[in-house]
XYZ file of N, CA, C and O in Angstrom:
504
model
N 12.842 -14.245 -21.343
C 13.244 -13.580 -20.113
C 12.033 -13.503 -19.177
O 10.984 -13.020 -19.539
N 12.198 -13.967 -17.971
C 11.108 -13.943 -16.989
C 11.206 -12.674 -16.160
O 12.254 -12.335 -15.655
N 10.076 -12.003 -16.007
C 10.031 -10.772 -15.213
C 9.727 -11.150 -13.771
O 8.738 -11.820 -13.498
N 10.574 -10.722 -12.865
C 10.351 -11.031 -11.448
C 9.271 -10.117 -10.885
O 8.900 -9.112 -11.473
N 8.766 -10.492 -9.700
C 7.700 -9.725 -9.037
C 8.107 -8.271 -8.842
O 7.348 -7.359 -9.101
N 9.336 -8.033 -8.375
C 9.799 -6.674 -8.118
C 9.912 -5.856 -9.387
O 9.549 -4.686 -9.421
N 10.410 -6.467 -10.459
C 10.594 -5.734 -11.712
C 9.279 -5.321 -12.346
O 9.177 -4.242 -12.907
N 8.263 -6.175 -12.258
C 7.013 -5.812 -12.921
C 6.238 -4.746 -12.151
O 5.366 -4.113 -12.701
N 6.586 -4.509 -10.902
C 5.932 -3.472 -10.115
C 6.726 -2.164 -10.106
O 6.293 -1.198 -9.492
N 7.865 -2.128 -10.777
C 8.714 -0.934 -10.792
C 7.993 0.293 -11.335
O 8.234 1.397 -10.890
N 7.116 0.107 -12.298
C 6.450 1.239 -12.935
C 5.259 1.757 -12.136
O 4.706 2.796 -12.460
N 4.862 1.032 -11.098
C 3.699 1.447 -10.299
C 4.127 2.510 -9.295
O 5.109 2.350 -8.584
N 3.386 3.606 -9.265
C 3.608 4.669 -8.283
C 2.366 4.729 -7.416
O 1.267 4.995 -7.905
N 2.544 4.469 -6.140
C 1.432 4.518 -5.199
C 1.325 5.948 -4.684
O 2.325 6.563 -4.329
N 0.117 6.455 -4.628
C -0.126 7.856 -4.297
C -0.461 8.004 -2.810
O -1.223 7.226 -2.252
N 0.111 9.041 -2.194
C -0.249 9.441 -0.833
C 0.027 8.412 0.234
O 1.083 7.813 0.279
N -0.977 8.190 1.079
C -0.815 7.327 2.250
C -1.317 5.911 1.987
O -1.799 5.240 2.886
N -1.184 5.433 0.773
C -1.681 4.108 0.428
C -0.534 3.120 0.254
O 0.603 3.501 -0.001
N -0.884 1.836 0.381
C 0.083 0.767 0.162
C -0.523 -0.237 -0.811
O -1.741 -0.386 -0.892
N 0.326 -0.906 -1.565
C -0.092 -1.958 -2.487
C 0.203 -3.285 -1.809
O 1.344 -3.541 -1.415
N -0.835 -4.114 -1.650
C -0.693 -5.377 -0.924
C -1.028 -6.536 -1.845
O -2.029 -6.517 -2.565
N -0.167 -7.553 -1.825
C -0.464 -8.806 -2.516
C -1.037 -9.746 -1.468
O -0.378 -10.027 -0.460
N -2.279 -10.211 -1.658
C -2.891 -11.052 -0.636
C -2.109 -12.335 -0.423
O -1.565 -12.915 -1.369
N -2.038 -12.730 0.824
C -1.351 -13.965 1.187
C -2.208 -15.130 0.731
O -3.426 -15.117 0.916
N -1.590 -16.118 0.117
C -2.350 -17.285 -0.317
C -2.814 -18.031 0.920
O -2.031 -18.345 1.808
N -4.092 -18.264 0.977
C -4.664 -18.907 2.158
C -5.027 -20.349 1.847
O -5.289 -20.717 0.711
N -5.066 -21.124 2.869
C -5.418 -22.527 2.749
C -6.921 -22.660 2.547
O -7.707 -21.916 3.123
N -7.323 -23.618 1.720
C -8.746 -23.876 1.501
C -9.322 -24.749 2.606
O -10.500 -25.053 2.598
N -8.466 -25.178 3.541
C -8.894 -26.080 4.589
C -8.783 -25.392 5.945
O -7.803 -24.716 6.225
N -9.786 -25.550 6.799
C -9.749 -24.975 8.138
C -8.881 -25.837 9.041
O -8.476 -26.943 8.666
N -8.623 -25.342 10.247
C -7.810 -26.101 11.203
C -8.469 -27.418 11.585
O -7.796 -28.389 11.905
N -9.797 -27.458 11.545
C -10.510 -28.685 11.910
C -10.625 -29.669 10.749
O -11.131 -30.768 10.920
N -10.173 -29.261 9.561
C -10.163 -30.183 8.428
C -11.261 -29.958 7.415
O -11.351 -30.687 6.425
N -12.124 -28.969 7.610
C -13.187 -28.692 6.647
C -12.625 -27.929 5.456
O -11.783 -27.055 5.614
N -13.118 -28.258 4.258
C -12.706 -27.538 3.060
C -13.691 -26.405 2.786
O -14.906 -26.611 2.816
N -13.181 -25.212 2.525
C -14.021 -24.036 2.302
C -14.236 -23.820 0.812
O -13.312 -23.991 0.012
N -15.447 -23.414 0.406
C -15.671 -23.099 -1.003
C -14.909 -21.836 -1.395
O -14.592 -21.004 -0.546
N -14.608 -21.674 -2.684
C -13.877 -20.474 -3.117
C -14.634 -19.203 -2.768
O -15.847 -19.142 -2.873
N -13.917 -18.181 -2.352
C -14.512 -16.885 -2.060
C -14.909 -16.682 -0.611
O -15.203 -15.562 -0.221
N -14.942 -17.733 0.195
C -15.367 -17.583 1.590
C -14.351 -16.752 2.364
O -14.704 -15.818 3.073
N -13.071 -17.086 2.219
C -12.055 -16.365 2.980
C -11.896 -14.932 2.494
O -11.493 -14.069 3.249
N -12.213 -14.656 1.240
C -12.113 -13.288 0.718
C -13.150 -12.369 1.335
O -13.006 -11.161 1.301
N -14.217 -12.923 1.908
C -15.265 -12.114 2.510
C -15.024 -11.832 3.985
O -15.816 -11.153 4.612
N -13.957 -12.368 4.540
C -13.628 -12.096 5.938
C -13.363 -10.608 6.112
O -12.859 -9.946 5.205
N -13.661 -10.068 7.295
C -13.477 -8.643 7.551
C -12.010 -8.248 7.595
O -11.637 -7.153 7.213
N -11.161 -9.155 8.088
C -9.736 -8.873 8.220
C -8.964 -9.819 7.309
O -9.213 -11.023 7.304
N -8.056 -9.259 6.526
C -7.242 -10.042 5.594
C -5.769 -9.815 5.905
O -5.404 -8.911 6.654
N -4.922 -10.613 5.283
C -3.485 -10.390 5.417
C -2.814 -10.563 4.067
O -3.295 -11.275 3.195
N -1.715 -9.840 3.917
C -0.974 -9.901 2.672
C 0.345 -9.172 2.827
O 0.607 -8.530 3.851
N 1.177 -9.281 1.799
C 2.509 -8.672 1.834
C 2.501 -7.326 1.122
O 1.927 -7.194 0.041
N 3.136 -6.358 1.725
C 3.219 -5.021 1.142
C 4.264 -5.039 0.030
O 5.424 -5.376 0.265
N 3.822 -4.676 -1.175
C 4.694 -4.701 -2.340
C 5.248 -3.308 -2.667
O 6.388 -3.178 -3.066
N 4.418 -2.281 -2.525
C 4.826 -0.902 -2.795
C 4.182 0.005 -1.754
O 3.105 -0.294 -1.254
N 4.848 1.122 -1.468
C 4.382 2.064 -0.458
C 4.344 3.463 -1.059
O 5.259 3.848 -1.787
N 3.304 4.212 -0.752
C 3.204 5.600 -1.195
C 4.159 6.480 -0.409
O 4.756 6.046 0.580
N 4.306 7.741 -0.821
C 5.263 8.637 -0.155
C 4.853 9.040 1.251
O 5.679 9.403 2.067
N 3.561 9.019 1.570
C 3.113 9.370 2.913
C 2.083 10.477 2.899
O 1.437 10.750 1.893
N 1.946 11.124 4.044
C 0.985 12.214 4.201
C 1.649 13.525 3.784
O 2.695 13.878 4.316
N 1.065 14.281 2.834
C 1.677 15.541 2.406
C 1.640 16.589 3.513
O 0.671 16.689 4.255
N 2.725 17.357 3.612
C 2.818 18.455 4.570
C 2.528 19.738 3.815
O 3.112 19.981 2.759
N 1.634 20.593 4.326
C 1.342 21.852 3.630
C 2.600 22.720 3.517
O 3.406 22.776 4.441
N 2.725 23.382 2.382
C 3.859 24.267 2.151
C 3.578 25.597 2.843
O 2.474 26.128 2.768
N 4.579 26.134 3.519
C 4.428 27.417 4.206
C 4.764 28.530 3.215
O 5.925 28.742 2.872
N 3.737 29.214 2.751
C 3.957 30.301 1.809
C 4.217 31.590 2.586
O 3.498 31.916 3.521
N 5.237 32.331 2.171
C 5.513 33.612 2.806
C 4.635 34.688 2.198
O 4.612 34.879 0.992
N 3.890 35.401 3.013
C 2.976 36.410 2.495
C 3.686 37.716 2.169
O 3.111 38.580 1.556
N 4.947 37.838 2.583
C 5.685 39.059 2.232
C 6.057 39.062 0.752
O 6.211 40.090 0.141
N 6.209 37.879 0.207
C 6.601 37.775 -1.195
C 5.357 37.815 -2.077
O 4.238 37.614 -1.625
N 5.567 38.077 -3.328
C 4.456 38.042 -4.274
C 4.185 36.588 -4.634
O 4.931 35.986 -5.400
N 3.134 36.030 -4.082
C 2.844 34.611 -4.307
C 2.299 34.337 -5.702
O 2.285 33.195 -6.132
N 1.885 35.377 -6.401
C 1.338 35.166 -7.732
C 2.415 34.986 -8.781
O 2.156 34.526 -9.882
N 3.640 35.367 -8.454
C 4.740 35.214 -9.408
C 5.083 33.740 -9.556
O 5.097 32.997 -8.591
N 5.363 33.362 -10.794
C 5.776 31.981 -11.020
C 7.268 31.882 -10.779
O 8.060 32.482 -11.479
N 7.607 31.121 -9.786
C 9.011 30.885 -9.453
C 9.232 29.388 -9.391
O 8.379 28.609 -9.773
N 10.373 29.029 -8.879
C 10.675 27.609 -8.721
C 9.616 26.978 -7.838
O 9.296 27.496 -6.778
N 9.077 25.866 -8.309
C 8.105 25.162 -7.493
C 8.845 24.410 -6.396
O 9.861 23.780 -6.647
N 8.323 24.505 -5.188
C 8.943 23.806 -4.076
C 8.570 22.336 -4.132
O 7.487 21.975 -4.560
N 9.473 21.490 -3.686
C 9.210 20.070 -3.588
C 8.143 19.838 -2.531
O 8.129 20.478 -1.499
N 7.246 18.924 -2.789
C 6.248 18.553 -1.801
C 6.947 17.679 -0.767
O 7.714 16.782 -1.106
N 6.676 17.974 0.500
C 7.272 17.169 1.565
C 6.204 16.244 2.132
O 5.023 16.570 2.123
N 6.636 15.090 2.632
C 5.713 14.091 3.145
C 6.158 13.589 4.511
O 7.356 13.514 4.795
N 5.184 13.206 5.325
C 5.458 12.447 6.535
C 5.429 10.985 6.094
O 4.409 10.511 5.592
N 6.536 10.249 6.228
C 6.585 8.879 5.706
C 5.633 7.937 6.439
O 5.250 8.178 7.580
N 5.276 6.869 5.751
C 4.389 5.867 6.324
C 5.161 4.914 7.226
O 6.372 4.757 7.093
N 4.449 4.277 8.123
C 5.051 3.301 9.006
C 5.312 1.982 8.273
O 6.262 1.274 8.575
N 4.473 1.662 7.295
C 4.602 0.420 6.535
C 5.795 0.492 5.593
O 6.124 1.549 5.063
N 6.451 -0.660 5.394
C 7.577 -0.767 4.474
C 7.368 -1.963 3.558
O 6.658 -2.906 3.904
N 8.004 -1.918 2.386
C 7.898 -3.020 1.447
C 8.424 -4.296 2.098
O 9.442 -4.287 2.774
N 7.687 -5.377 1.911
C 8.073 -6.659 2.482
C 7.376 -6.998 3.786
O 7.389 -8.146 4.222
N 6.737 -6.018 4.421
C 6.015 -6.272 5.673
C 4.782 -7.127 5.396
O 4.163 -7.024 4.342
N 4.422 -7.951 6.373
C 3.157 -8.659 6.330
C 2.135 -7.755 7.004
O 2.339 -7.323 8.136
N 1.061 -7.429 6.307
C 0.060 -6.495 6.825
C -1.240 -7.223 7.116
O -1.698 -8.038 6.317
N -1.823 -6.922 8.259
C -3.174 -7.352 8.607
C -4.039 -6.114 8.397
O -3.782 -5.082 9.020
N -5.032 -6.192 7.506
C -5.784 -4.992 7.125
C -7.274 -5.277 7.033
O -7.699 -6.419 6.935
N -8.057 -4.202 7.087
C -9.505 -4.300 6.955
C -9.892 -4.436 5.485
O -9.533 -3.586 4.657
N -10.613 -5.470 5.170
C -11.017 -5.742 3.795
C -11.946 -4.665 3.244
O -11.878 -4.316 2.075
N -12.804 -4.078 4.102
C -13.798 -3.115 3.610
C -13.172 -1.854 3.016
O -13.780 -1.188 2.201
N -11.948 -1.512 3.439
C -11.279 -0.313 2.927
C -10.358 -0.598 1.739
O -9.779 0.321 1.177
N -10.209 -1.865 1.384
C -9.293 -2.257 0.311
C -9.982 -2.160 -1.047
O -11.171 -2.441 -1.178
N -9.215 -1.742 -2.036
C -9.700 -1.681 -3.416
C -8.924 -2.720 -4.211
O -7.693 -2.680 -4.279
N -9.638 -3.672 -4.785
C -9.002 -4.759 -5.521
C -8.662 -4.318 -6.942
O -9.477 -3.682 -7.611
N -7.455 -4.653 -7.369
C -7.045 -4.411 -8.756
C -6.367 -5.668 -9.293
O -5.868 -6.485 -8.527
N -6.394 -5.809 -10.597
C -5.643 -6.862 -11.264
C -4.597 -6.191 -12.121
O -4.929 -5.342 -12.953
N -3.339 -6.554 -11.906
C -2.246 -5.955 -12.664
C -1.380 -7.080 -13.204
O -0.845 -7.880 -12.439
N -1.297 -7.165 -14.502
C -0.527 -8.182 -15.214
C -0.866 -9.588 -14.722
O 0.002 -10.405 -14.439
N -2.163 -9.832 -14.580
C -2.632 -11.161 -14.212
C -2.542 -11.500 -12.736
O -2.878 -12.612 -12.349
N -2.103 -10.580 -11.912
C -1.990 -10.805 -10.469
C -3.021 -9.961 -9.733
O -3.342 -8.859 -10.158
N -3.500 -10.463 -8.616
C -4.479 -9.756 -7.793
C -3.754 -9.002 -6.686
O -2.920 -9.566 -5.981
N -4.079 -7.712 -6.561
C -3.497 -6.851 -5.525
C -4.616 -6.030 -4.891
O -5.707 -5.923 -5.438
N -4.293 -5.441 -3.732
C -5.201 -4.516 -3.081
C -4.483 -3.210 -2.814
O -3.318 -3.219 -2.412
N -5.174 -2.095 -3.045
C -4.666 -0.784 -2.653
C -5.404 -0.426 -1.373
O -6.638 -0.387 -1.349
N -4.626 -0.181 -0.312
C -5.194 0.001 1.019
C -4.619 1.270 1.638
O -3.403 1.466 1.617
N -5.456 2.142 2.213
C -4.907 3.289 2.943
C -4.238 2.798 4.227
O -4.662 1.793 4.806
N -3.178 3.479 4.645
C -2.472 3.026 5.834
C -3.397 2.984 7.053
O -3.215 2.168 7.941
N -4.411 3.828 7.098
C -5.338 3.835 8.231
C -6.120 2.525 8.350
O -6.645 2.218 9.410
N -6.211 1.730 7.273
C -6.906 0.445 7.314
C -5.986 -0.699 7.725
O -6.450 -1.811 7.938
N -4.683 -0.429 7.820
C -3.738 -1.461 8.243
C -3.770 -1.526 9.765
O -3.522 -0.534 10.448
N -4.099 -2.701 10.289
C -4.233 -2.875 11.730
C -2.919 -3.261 12.399
O -2.650 -2.867 13.529
N -2.106 -4.053 11.679
C -0.879 -4.555 12.279
C 0.122 -4.886 11.175
O -0.266 -5.289 10.080
N 1.402 -4.704 11.487
C 2.477 -5.056 10.568
C 3.392 -6.074 11.239
O 3.678 -5.969 12.426
N 3.852 -7.036 10.454
C 4.849 -7.992 10.927
C 6.071 -7.788 10.040
O 6.010 -7.966 8.833
N 7.176 -7.396 10.655
C 8.384 -7.067 9.909
C 9.488 -8.040 10.284
O 9.842 -8.179 11.440
N 10.032 -8.703 9.279
C 11.166 -9.607 9.487
C 12.432 -8.814 9.192
O 12.692 -8.493 8.042
N 13.177 -8.480 10.235
C 14.410 -7.748 10.043
C 15.590 -8.623 10.406
O 15.565 -9.315 11.417
N 16.600 -8.592 9.563
C 17.812 -9.356 9.840
C 18.646 -8.591 10.850
O 18.870 -7.398 10.735
N 19.094 -9.303 11.879
C 19.920 -8.668 12.912
C 21.375 -8.911 12.641
O 21.828 -9.792 12.109
């Protein structure tokens, strides 16, 4: 049984305002026809890749009522988030310096804060 890209990432939970990006495979040849040695394009300041998973967003502080006894253990309130602008499947142009490289099941990914994403390209079906 072959595990698809989506299935193998199901167990990954991205925290906060971060996104998981799979780098776009780049050509080893420039537009003028020169071949680049390995690693040259990885050192560029700006990279691009596809967003595979998205974190919940920016947490919103919980408004505690001071009239109540806050020390009592009661039902914990759900944490609320401001959602991120990025969505799974978007092509992201991001700053390499803020990206953290990880290897997961033999694949290379980057964890990037949304603040490092410069631009998104979204293909939406009309």
